[in-house]
Short mmCIF file of C-alpha atoms in Angstrom, two decimals:
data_model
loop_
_atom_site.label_atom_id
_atom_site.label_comp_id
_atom_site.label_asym_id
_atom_site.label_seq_id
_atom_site.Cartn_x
_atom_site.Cartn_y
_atom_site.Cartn_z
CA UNK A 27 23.55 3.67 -7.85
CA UNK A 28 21.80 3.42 -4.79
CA UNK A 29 18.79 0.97 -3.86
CA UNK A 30 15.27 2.13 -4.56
CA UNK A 31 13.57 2.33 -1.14
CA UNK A 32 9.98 1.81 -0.53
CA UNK A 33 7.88 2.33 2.26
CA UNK A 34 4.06 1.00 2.31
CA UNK A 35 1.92 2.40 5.87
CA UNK A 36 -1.33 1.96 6.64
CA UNK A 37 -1.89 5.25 8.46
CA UNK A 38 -5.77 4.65 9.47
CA UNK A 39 -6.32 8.21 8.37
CA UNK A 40 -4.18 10.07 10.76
CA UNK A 41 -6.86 9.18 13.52
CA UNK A 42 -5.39 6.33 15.69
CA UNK A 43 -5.39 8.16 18.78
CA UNK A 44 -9.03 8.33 18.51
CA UNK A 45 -9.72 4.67 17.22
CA UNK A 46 -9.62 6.06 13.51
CA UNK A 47 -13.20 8.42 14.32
CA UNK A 48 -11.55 11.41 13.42
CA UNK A 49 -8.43 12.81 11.84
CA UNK A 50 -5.99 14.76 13.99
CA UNK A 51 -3.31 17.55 13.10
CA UNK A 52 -1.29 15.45 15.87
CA UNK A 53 -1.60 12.05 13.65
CA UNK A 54 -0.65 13.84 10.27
CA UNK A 55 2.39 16.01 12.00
CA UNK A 56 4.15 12.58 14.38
CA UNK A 57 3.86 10.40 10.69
CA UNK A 58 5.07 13.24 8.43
CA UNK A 59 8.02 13.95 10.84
CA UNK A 60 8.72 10.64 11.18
CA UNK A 61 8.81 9.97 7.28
CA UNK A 62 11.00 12.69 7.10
CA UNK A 63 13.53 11.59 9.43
CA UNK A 64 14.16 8.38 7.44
CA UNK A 65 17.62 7.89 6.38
CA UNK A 66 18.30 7.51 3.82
CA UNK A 67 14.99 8.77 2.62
CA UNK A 68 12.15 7.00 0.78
CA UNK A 69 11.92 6.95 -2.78
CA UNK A 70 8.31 5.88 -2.95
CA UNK A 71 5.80 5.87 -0.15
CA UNK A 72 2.27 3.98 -0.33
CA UNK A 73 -0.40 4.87 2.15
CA UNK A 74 -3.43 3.10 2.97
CA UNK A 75 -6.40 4.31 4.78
CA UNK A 76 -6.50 7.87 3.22
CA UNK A 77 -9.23 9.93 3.16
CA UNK A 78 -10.18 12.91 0.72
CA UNK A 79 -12.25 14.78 2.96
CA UNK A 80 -15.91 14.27 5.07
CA UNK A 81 -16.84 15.31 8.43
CA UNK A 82 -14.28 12.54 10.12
CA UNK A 83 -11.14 13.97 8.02
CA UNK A 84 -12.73 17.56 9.33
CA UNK A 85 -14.20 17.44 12.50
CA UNK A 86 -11.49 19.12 14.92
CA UNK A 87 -9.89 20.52 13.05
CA UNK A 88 -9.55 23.95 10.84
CA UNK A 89 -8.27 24.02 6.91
CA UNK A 90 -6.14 26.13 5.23
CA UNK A 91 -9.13 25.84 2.46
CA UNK A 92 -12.54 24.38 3.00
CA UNK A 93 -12.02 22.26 -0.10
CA UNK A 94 -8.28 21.24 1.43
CA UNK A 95 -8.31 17.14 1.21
CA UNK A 96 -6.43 15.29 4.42
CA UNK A 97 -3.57 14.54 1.38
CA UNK A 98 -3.02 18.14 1.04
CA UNK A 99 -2.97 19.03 4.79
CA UNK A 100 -0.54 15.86 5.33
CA UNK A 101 2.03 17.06 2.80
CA UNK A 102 1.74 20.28 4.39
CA UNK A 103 3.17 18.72 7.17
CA UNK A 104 5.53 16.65 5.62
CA UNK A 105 6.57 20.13 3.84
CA UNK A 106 6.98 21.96 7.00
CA UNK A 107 9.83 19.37 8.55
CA UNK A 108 11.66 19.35 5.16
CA UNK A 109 11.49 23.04 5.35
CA UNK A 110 12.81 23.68 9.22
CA UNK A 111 15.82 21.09 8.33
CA UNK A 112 16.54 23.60 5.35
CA UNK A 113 15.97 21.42 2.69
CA UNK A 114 13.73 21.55 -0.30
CA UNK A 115 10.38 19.13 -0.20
CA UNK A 116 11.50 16.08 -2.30
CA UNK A 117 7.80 14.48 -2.69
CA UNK A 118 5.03 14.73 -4.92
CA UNK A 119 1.90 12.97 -4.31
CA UNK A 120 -1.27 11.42 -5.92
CA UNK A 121 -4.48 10.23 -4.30
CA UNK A 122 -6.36 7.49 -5.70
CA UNK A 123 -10.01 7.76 -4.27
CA UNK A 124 -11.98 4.63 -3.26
CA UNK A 125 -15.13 5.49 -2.01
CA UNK A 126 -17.08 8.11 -0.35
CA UNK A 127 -19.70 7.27 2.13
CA UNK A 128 -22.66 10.02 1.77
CA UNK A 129 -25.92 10.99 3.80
CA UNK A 130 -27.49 13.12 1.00
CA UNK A 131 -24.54 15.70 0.22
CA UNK A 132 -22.66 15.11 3.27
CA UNK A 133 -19.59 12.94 3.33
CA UNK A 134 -19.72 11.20 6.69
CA UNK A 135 -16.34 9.48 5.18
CA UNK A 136 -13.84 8.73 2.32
CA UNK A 137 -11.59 5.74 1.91
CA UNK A 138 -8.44 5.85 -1.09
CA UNK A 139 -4.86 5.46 -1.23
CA UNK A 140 -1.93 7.95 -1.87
CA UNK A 141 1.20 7.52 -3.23
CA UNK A 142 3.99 9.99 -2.43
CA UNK A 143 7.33 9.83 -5.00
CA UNK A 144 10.55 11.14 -4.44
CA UNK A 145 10.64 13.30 -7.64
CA UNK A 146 15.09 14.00 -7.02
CA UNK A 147 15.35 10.51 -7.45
CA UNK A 148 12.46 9.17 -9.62
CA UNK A 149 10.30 10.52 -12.67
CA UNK A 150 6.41 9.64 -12.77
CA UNK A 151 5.60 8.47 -16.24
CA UNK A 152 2.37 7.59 -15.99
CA UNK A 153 -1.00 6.88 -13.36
CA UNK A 154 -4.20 5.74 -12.96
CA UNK A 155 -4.98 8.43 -10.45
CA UNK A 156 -8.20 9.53 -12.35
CA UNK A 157 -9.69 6.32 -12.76
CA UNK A 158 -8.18 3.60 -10.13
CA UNK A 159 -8.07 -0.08 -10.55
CA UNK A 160 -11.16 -1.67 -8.90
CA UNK A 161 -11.16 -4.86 -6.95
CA UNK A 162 -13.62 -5.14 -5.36
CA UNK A 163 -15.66 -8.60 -5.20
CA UNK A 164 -19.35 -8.03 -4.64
CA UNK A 165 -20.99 -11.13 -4.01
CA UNK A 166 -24.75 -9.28 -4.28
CA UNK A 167 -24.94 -6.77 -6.72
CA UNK A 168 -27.95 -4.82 -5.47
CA UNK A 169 -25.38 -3.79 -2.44
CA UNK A 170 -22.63 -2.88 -4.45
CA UNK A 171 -23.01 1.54 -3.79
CA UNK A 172 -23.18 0.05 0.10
CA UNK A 173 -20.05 -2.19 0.24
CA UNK A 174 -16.73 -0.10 0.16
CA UNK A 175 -14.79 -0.27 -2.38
CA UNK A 176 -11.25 -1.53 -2.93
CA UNK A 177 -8.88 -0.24 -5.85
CA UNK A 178 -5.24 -0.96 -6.72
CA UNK A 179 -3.26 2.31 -7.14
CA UNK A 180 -0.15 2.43 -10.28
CA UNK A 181 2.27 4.43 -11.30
CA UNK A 182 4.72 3.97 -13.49
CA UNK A 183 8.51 5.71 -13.11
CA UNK A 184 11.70 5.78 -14.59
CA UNK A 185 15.13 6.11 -12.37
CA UNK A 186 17.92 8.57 -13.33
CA UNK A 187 19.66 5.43 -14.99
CA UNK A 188 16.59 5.30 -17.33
CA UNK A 189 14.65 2.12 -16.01
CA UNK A 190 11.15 1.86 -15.70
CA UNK A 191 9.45 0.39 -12.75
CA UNK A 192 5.92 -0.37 -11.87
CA UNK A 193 4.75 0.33 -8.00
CA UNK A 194 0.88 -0.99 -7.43
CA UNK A 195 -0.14 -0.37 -3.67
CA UNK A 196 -3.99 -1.69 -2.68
CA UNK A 197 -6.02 -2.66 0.04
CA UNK A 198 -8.02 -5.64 0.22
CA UNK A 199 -11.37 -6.25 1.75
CA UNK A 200 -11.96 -7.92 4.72
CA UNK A 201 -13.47 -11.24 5.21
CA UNK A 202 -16.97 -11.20 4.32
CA UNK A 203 -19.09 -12.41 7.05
CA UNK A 204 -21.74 -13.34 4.58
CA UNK A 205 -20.14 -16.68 3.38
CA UNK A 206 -21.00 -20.35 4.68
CA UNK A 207 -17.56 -21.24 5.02
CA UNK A 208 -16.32 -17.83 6.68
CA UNK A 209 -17.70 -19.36 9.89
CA UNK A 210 -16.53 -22.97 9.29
CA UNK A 211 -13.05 -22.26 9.63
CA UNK A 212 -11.02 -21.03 12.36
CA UNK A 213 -8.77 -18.73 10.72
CA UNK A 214 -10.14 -15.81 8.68
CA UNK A 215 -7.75 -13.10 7.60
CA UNK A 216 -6.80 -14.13 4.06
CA UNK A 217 -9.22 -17.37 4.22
CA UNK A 218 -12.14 -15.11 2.50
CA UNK A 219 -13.77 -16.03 -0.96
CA UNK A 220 -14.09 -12.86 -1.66
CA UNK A 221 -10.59 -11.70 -0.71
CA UNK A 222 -9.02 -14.41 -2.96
CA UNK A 223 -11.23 -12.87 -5.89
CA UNK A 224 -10.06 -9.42 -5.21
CA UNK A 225 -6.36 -11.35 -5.28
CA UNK A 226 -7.40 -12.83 -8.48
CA UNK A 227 -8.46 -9.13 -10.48
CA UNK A 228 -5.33 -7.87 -8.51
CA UNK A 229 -3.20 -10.17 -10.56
CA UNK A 230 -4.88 -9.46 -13.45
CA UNK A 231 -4.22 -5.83 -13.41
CA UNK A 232 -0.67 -6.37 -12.62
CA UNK A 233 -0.18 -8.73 -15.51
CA UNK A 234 -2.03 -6.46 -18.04
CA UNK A 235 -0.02 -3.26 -16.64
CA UNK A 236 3.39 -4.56 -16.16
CA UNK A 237 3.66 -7.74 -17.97
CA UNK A 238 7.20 -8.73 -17.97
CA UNK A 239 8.73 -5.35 -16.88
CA UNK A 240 10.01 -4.52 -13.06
CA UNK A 241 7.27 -4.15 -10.54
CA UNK A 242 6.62 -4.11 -6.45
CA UNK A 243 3.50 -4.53 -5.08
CA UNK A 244 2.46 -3.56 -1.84
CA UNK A 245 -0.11 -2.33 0.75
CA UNK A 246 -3.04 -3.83 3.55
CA UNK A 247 -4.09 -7.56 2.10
CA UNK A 248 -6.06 -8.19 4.94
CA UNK A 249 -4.32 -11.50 4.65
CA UNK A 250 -1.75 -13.62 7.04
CA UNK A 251 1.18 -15.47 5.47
CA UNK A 252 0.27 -19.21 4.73
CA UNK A 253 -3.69 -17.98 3.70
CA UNK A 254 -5.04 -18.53 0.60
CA UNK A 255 -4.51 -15.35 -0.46
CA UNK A 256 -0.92 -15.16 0.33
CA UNK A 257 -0.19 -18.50 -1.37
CA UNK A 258 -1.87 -17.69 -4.00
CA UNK A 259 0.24 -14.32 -4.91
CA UNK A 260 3.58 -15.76 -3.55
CA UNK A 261 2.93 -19.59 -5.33
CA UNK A 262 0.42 -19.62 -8.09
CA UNK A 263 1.25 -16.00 -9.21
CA UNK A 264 5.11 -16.46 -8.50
CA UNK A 265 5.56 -13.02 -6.80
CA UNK A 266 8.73 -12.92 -4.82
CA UNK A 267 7.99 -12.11 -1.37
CA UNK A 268 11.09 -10.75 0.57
CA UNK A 269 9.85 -10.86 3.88
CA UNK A 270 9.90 -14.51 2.99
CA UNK A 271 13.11 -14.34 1.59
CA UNK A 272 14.81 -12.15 4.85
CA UNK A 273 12.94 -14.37 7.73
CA UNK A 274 10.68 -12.11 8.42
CA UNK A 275 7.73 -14.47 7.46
CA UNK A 276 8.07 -18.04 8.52
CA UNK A 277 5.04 -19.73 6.64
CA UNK A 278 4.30 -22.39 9.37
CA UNK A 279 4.24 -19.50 12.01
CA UNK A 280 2.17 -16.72 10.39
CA UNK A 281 1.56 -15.03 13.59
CA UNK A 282 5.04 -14.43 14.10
CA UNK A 283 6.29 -11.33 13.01
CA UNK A 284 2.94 -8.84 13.76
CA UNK A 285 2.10 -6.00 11.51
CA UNK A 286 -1.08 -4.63 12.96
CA UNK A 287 -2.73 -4.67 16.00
CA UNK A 288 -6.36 -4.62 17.53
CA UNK A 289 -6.49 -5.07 20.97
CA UNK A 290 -4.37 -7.85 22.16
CA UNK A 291 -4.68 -9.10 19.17
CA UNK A 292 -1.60 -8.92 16.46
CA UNK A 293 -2.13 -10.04 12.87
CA UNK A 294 0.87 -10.20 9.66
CA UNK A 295 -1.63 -8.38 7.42
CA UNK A 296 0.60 -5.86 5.47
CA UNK A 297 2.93 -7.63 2.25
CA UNK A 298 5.66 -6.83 -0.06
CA UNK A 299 5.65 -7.99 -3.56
CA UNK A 300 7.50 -8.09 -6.84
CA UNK A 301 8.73 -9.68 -9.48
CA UNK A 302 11.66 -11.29 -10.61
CA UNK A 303 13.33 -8.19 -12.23
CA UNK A 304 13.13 -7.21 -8.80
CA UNK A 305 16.64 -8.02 -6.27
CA UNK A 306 15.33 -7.27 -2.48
CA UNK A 307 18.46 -5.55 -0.75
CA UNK A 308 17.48 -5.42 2.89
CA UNK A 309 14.27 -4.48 4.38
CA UNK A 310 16.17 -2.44 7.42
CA UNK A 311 13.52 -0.50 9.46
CA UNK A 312 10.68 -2.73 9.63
CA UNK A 313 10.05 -4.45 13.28
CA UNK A 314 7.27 -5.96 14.37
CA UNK A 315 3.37 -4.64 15.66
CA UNK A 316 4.23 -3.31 19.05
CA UNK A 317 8.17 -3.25 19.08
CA UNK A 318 9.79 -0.20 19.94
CA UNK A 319 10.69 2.25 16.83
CA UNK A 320 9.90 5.44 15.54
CA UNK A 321 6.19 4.73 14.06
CA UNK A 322 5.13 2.83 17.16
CA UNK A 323 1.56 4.04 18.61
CA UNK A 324 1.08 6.16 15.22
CA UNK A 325 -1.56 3.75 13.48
CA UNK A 326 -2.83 0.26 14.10
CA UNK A 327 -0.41 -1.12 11.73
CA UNK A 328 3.78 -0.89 11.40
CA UNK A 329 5.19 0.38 7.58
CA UNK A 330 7.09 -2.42 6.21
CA UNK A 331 10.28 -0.63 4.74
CA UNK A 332 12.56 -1.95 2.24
CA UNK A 333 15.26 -1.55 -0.60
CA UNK A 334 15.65 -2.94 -3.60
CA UNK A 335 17.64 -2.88 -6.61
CA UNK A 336 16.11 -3.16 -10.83
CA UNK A 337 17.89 -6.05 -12.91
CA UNK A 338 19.74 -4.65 -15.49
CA UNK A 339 18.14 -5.11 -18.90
CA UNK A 340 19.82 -7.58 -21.22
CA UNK A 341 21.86 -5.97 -23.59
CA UNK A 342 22.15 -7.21 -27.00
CA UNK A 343 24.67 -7.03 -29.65
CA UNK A 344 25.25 -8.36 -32.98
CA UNK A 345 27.47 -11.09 -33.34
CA UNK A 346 30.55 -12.19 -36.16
CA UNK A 347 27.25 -14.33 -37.76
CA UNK A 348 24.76 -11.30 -37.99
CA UNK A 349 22.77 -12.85 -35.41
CA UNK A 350 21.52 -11.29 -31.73
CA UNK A 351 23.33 -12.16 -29.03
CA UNK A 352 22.93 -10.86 -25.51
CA UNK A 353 25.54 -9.19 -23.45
#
């Protein structure tokens, strides 16, 4: 049986060639053709930074249908290389929405996640696309409808073997600004009091979810290796982190191993997560913010890419005294 791979992207809504102001046909077509030419090919894929649609998913741009979300006009893409290679379209997708920012009935812009499944190879059991996870901290509640919102996306699928696994991608918020001690420490990404609160109901929802069953988390934390919010996942939590485990994250050098970029400046923001019913295989394909490979220039952060394999369940079976005994 071959390893489960997983990909988790922040795309910045198909729009990085124009600072993420608008959506472009050219952003959606370079990622779905380079998703496509993945060998061997994804078995889950969690996007950040997707929008449903507003004037910035629009503007530019015509739709096959005027109520056509920038999900539906990515997969089309996606569709079309799977198609000209001769083989059938392996993914199905959900979109969990986040928040849509409106002037009257207008959407000037929509923030969510998506996450595509390889349905050849897995089975979605179950989803909280309809009603999504919320994270979101909101330290004054009269701005909560301005703040935007942050969600953790699950699904739930079973391999051809039979075993369930749990996949929760998110996005966490920034750093608030608004917080005495946001400007008494150097270091921000990660450092936030509101971030570690979103880490905290994160948790939460995992526990309540998953509980003891396989599970990867991934997506955008907003957070370097070493913060708070990092620690807290990786050491209160006990989530295995394989970047950790593979040397791609060395904890006294958090800068390191870059995946997204702003200017000159290069941040480890994006994480992989999971349990202990979880082995990590290899994480072959992921390179640094800014190293050559076949997502560079597409968005302002790298996908981290990786494969791993579900522990076999205990098996029990009755031993020569009646009792259970495991196999």
């Amino acid at each position: 049986m071959e390893p489960i791979r997983i990909v988790s992207y922040n795309v910045r809504y198909f729009g990085h060639v124009t600072r993420g102001l608008a959506s472009t046909r050219a952003g959606k077509r370079s990622i779905a053709r380079t998703l496509a030419s993945l060998r061997p090919l994804p078995d889950v894929v969690c996007l950040q930074e997707v929008e449903t649609s507003s004037i910035r998913s629009n503007i530019g741009r015509p739709r096959a249908r005027q109520d056509e979300t920038q999900l539906e006009s990515f997969m089309g893409f996606l569709a079309q290389n799977f198609h000209e290679a001769g083989q059938e379209m392996p993914y199905e997708a959900l979109y969990f929405r986040a928040h849509n920012y409106k002037l009257g009935e207008i959407s000037l812009y929509t923030t969510g996640l998506a996450i595509l499944v390889n349905r050849f190879t897995l089975r979605i059991e179950e989803h909280n696309a309809d009603q999504p996870y919320g994270i979101t901290y909101y330290r004054v509640a009269r701005w909560k409808d301005r703040k935007q919102s942050r969600i953790c996306a699950h699904i739930k699928v079973r391999d051809l073997q039979g075993r369930g696994l749990h996949v929760f991608n998110t996005h966490l918020s920034l750093p608030t600004p608004f917080a005495r001690e946001y400007w008494a420490i150097k270091d921000k990404m990660g450092w936030g009091f509101n971030q570690i609160q979103e880490a905290r109901r994160l948790a939460a929802f995992i526990r309540e979810r998953a509980g003891d069953e396989p599970f990867v988390v991934c997506g955008d934390f907003n957070s370097q290796p070493a913060s708070p919010v990092f620690q807290f996942l990786h050491r209160d939590v006990g989530l295995v982190a394989p970047q950790v485990e593979f040397g791609q994250v060395d904890l006294s050098r958090p800068r390191a191993f870059p995946t997204a970029g702003f200017l000159r400046l290069r941040m480890h923001l994006d994480h992989l997560f999971s349990n202990d019913k979880i082995r990590w295989t290899d994480l072959a394909g992921t390179v640094p913010y800014g190293a050559d490979g076949p997502f560079d220039g597409l968005s302002d952060h790298v996908p981290l890419i990786g494969r791993f394999e579900i522990a076999a369940p205990r098996v029990y079976g009755i031993g020569f005294d009646g009792s259970r005994k495991a196999g």
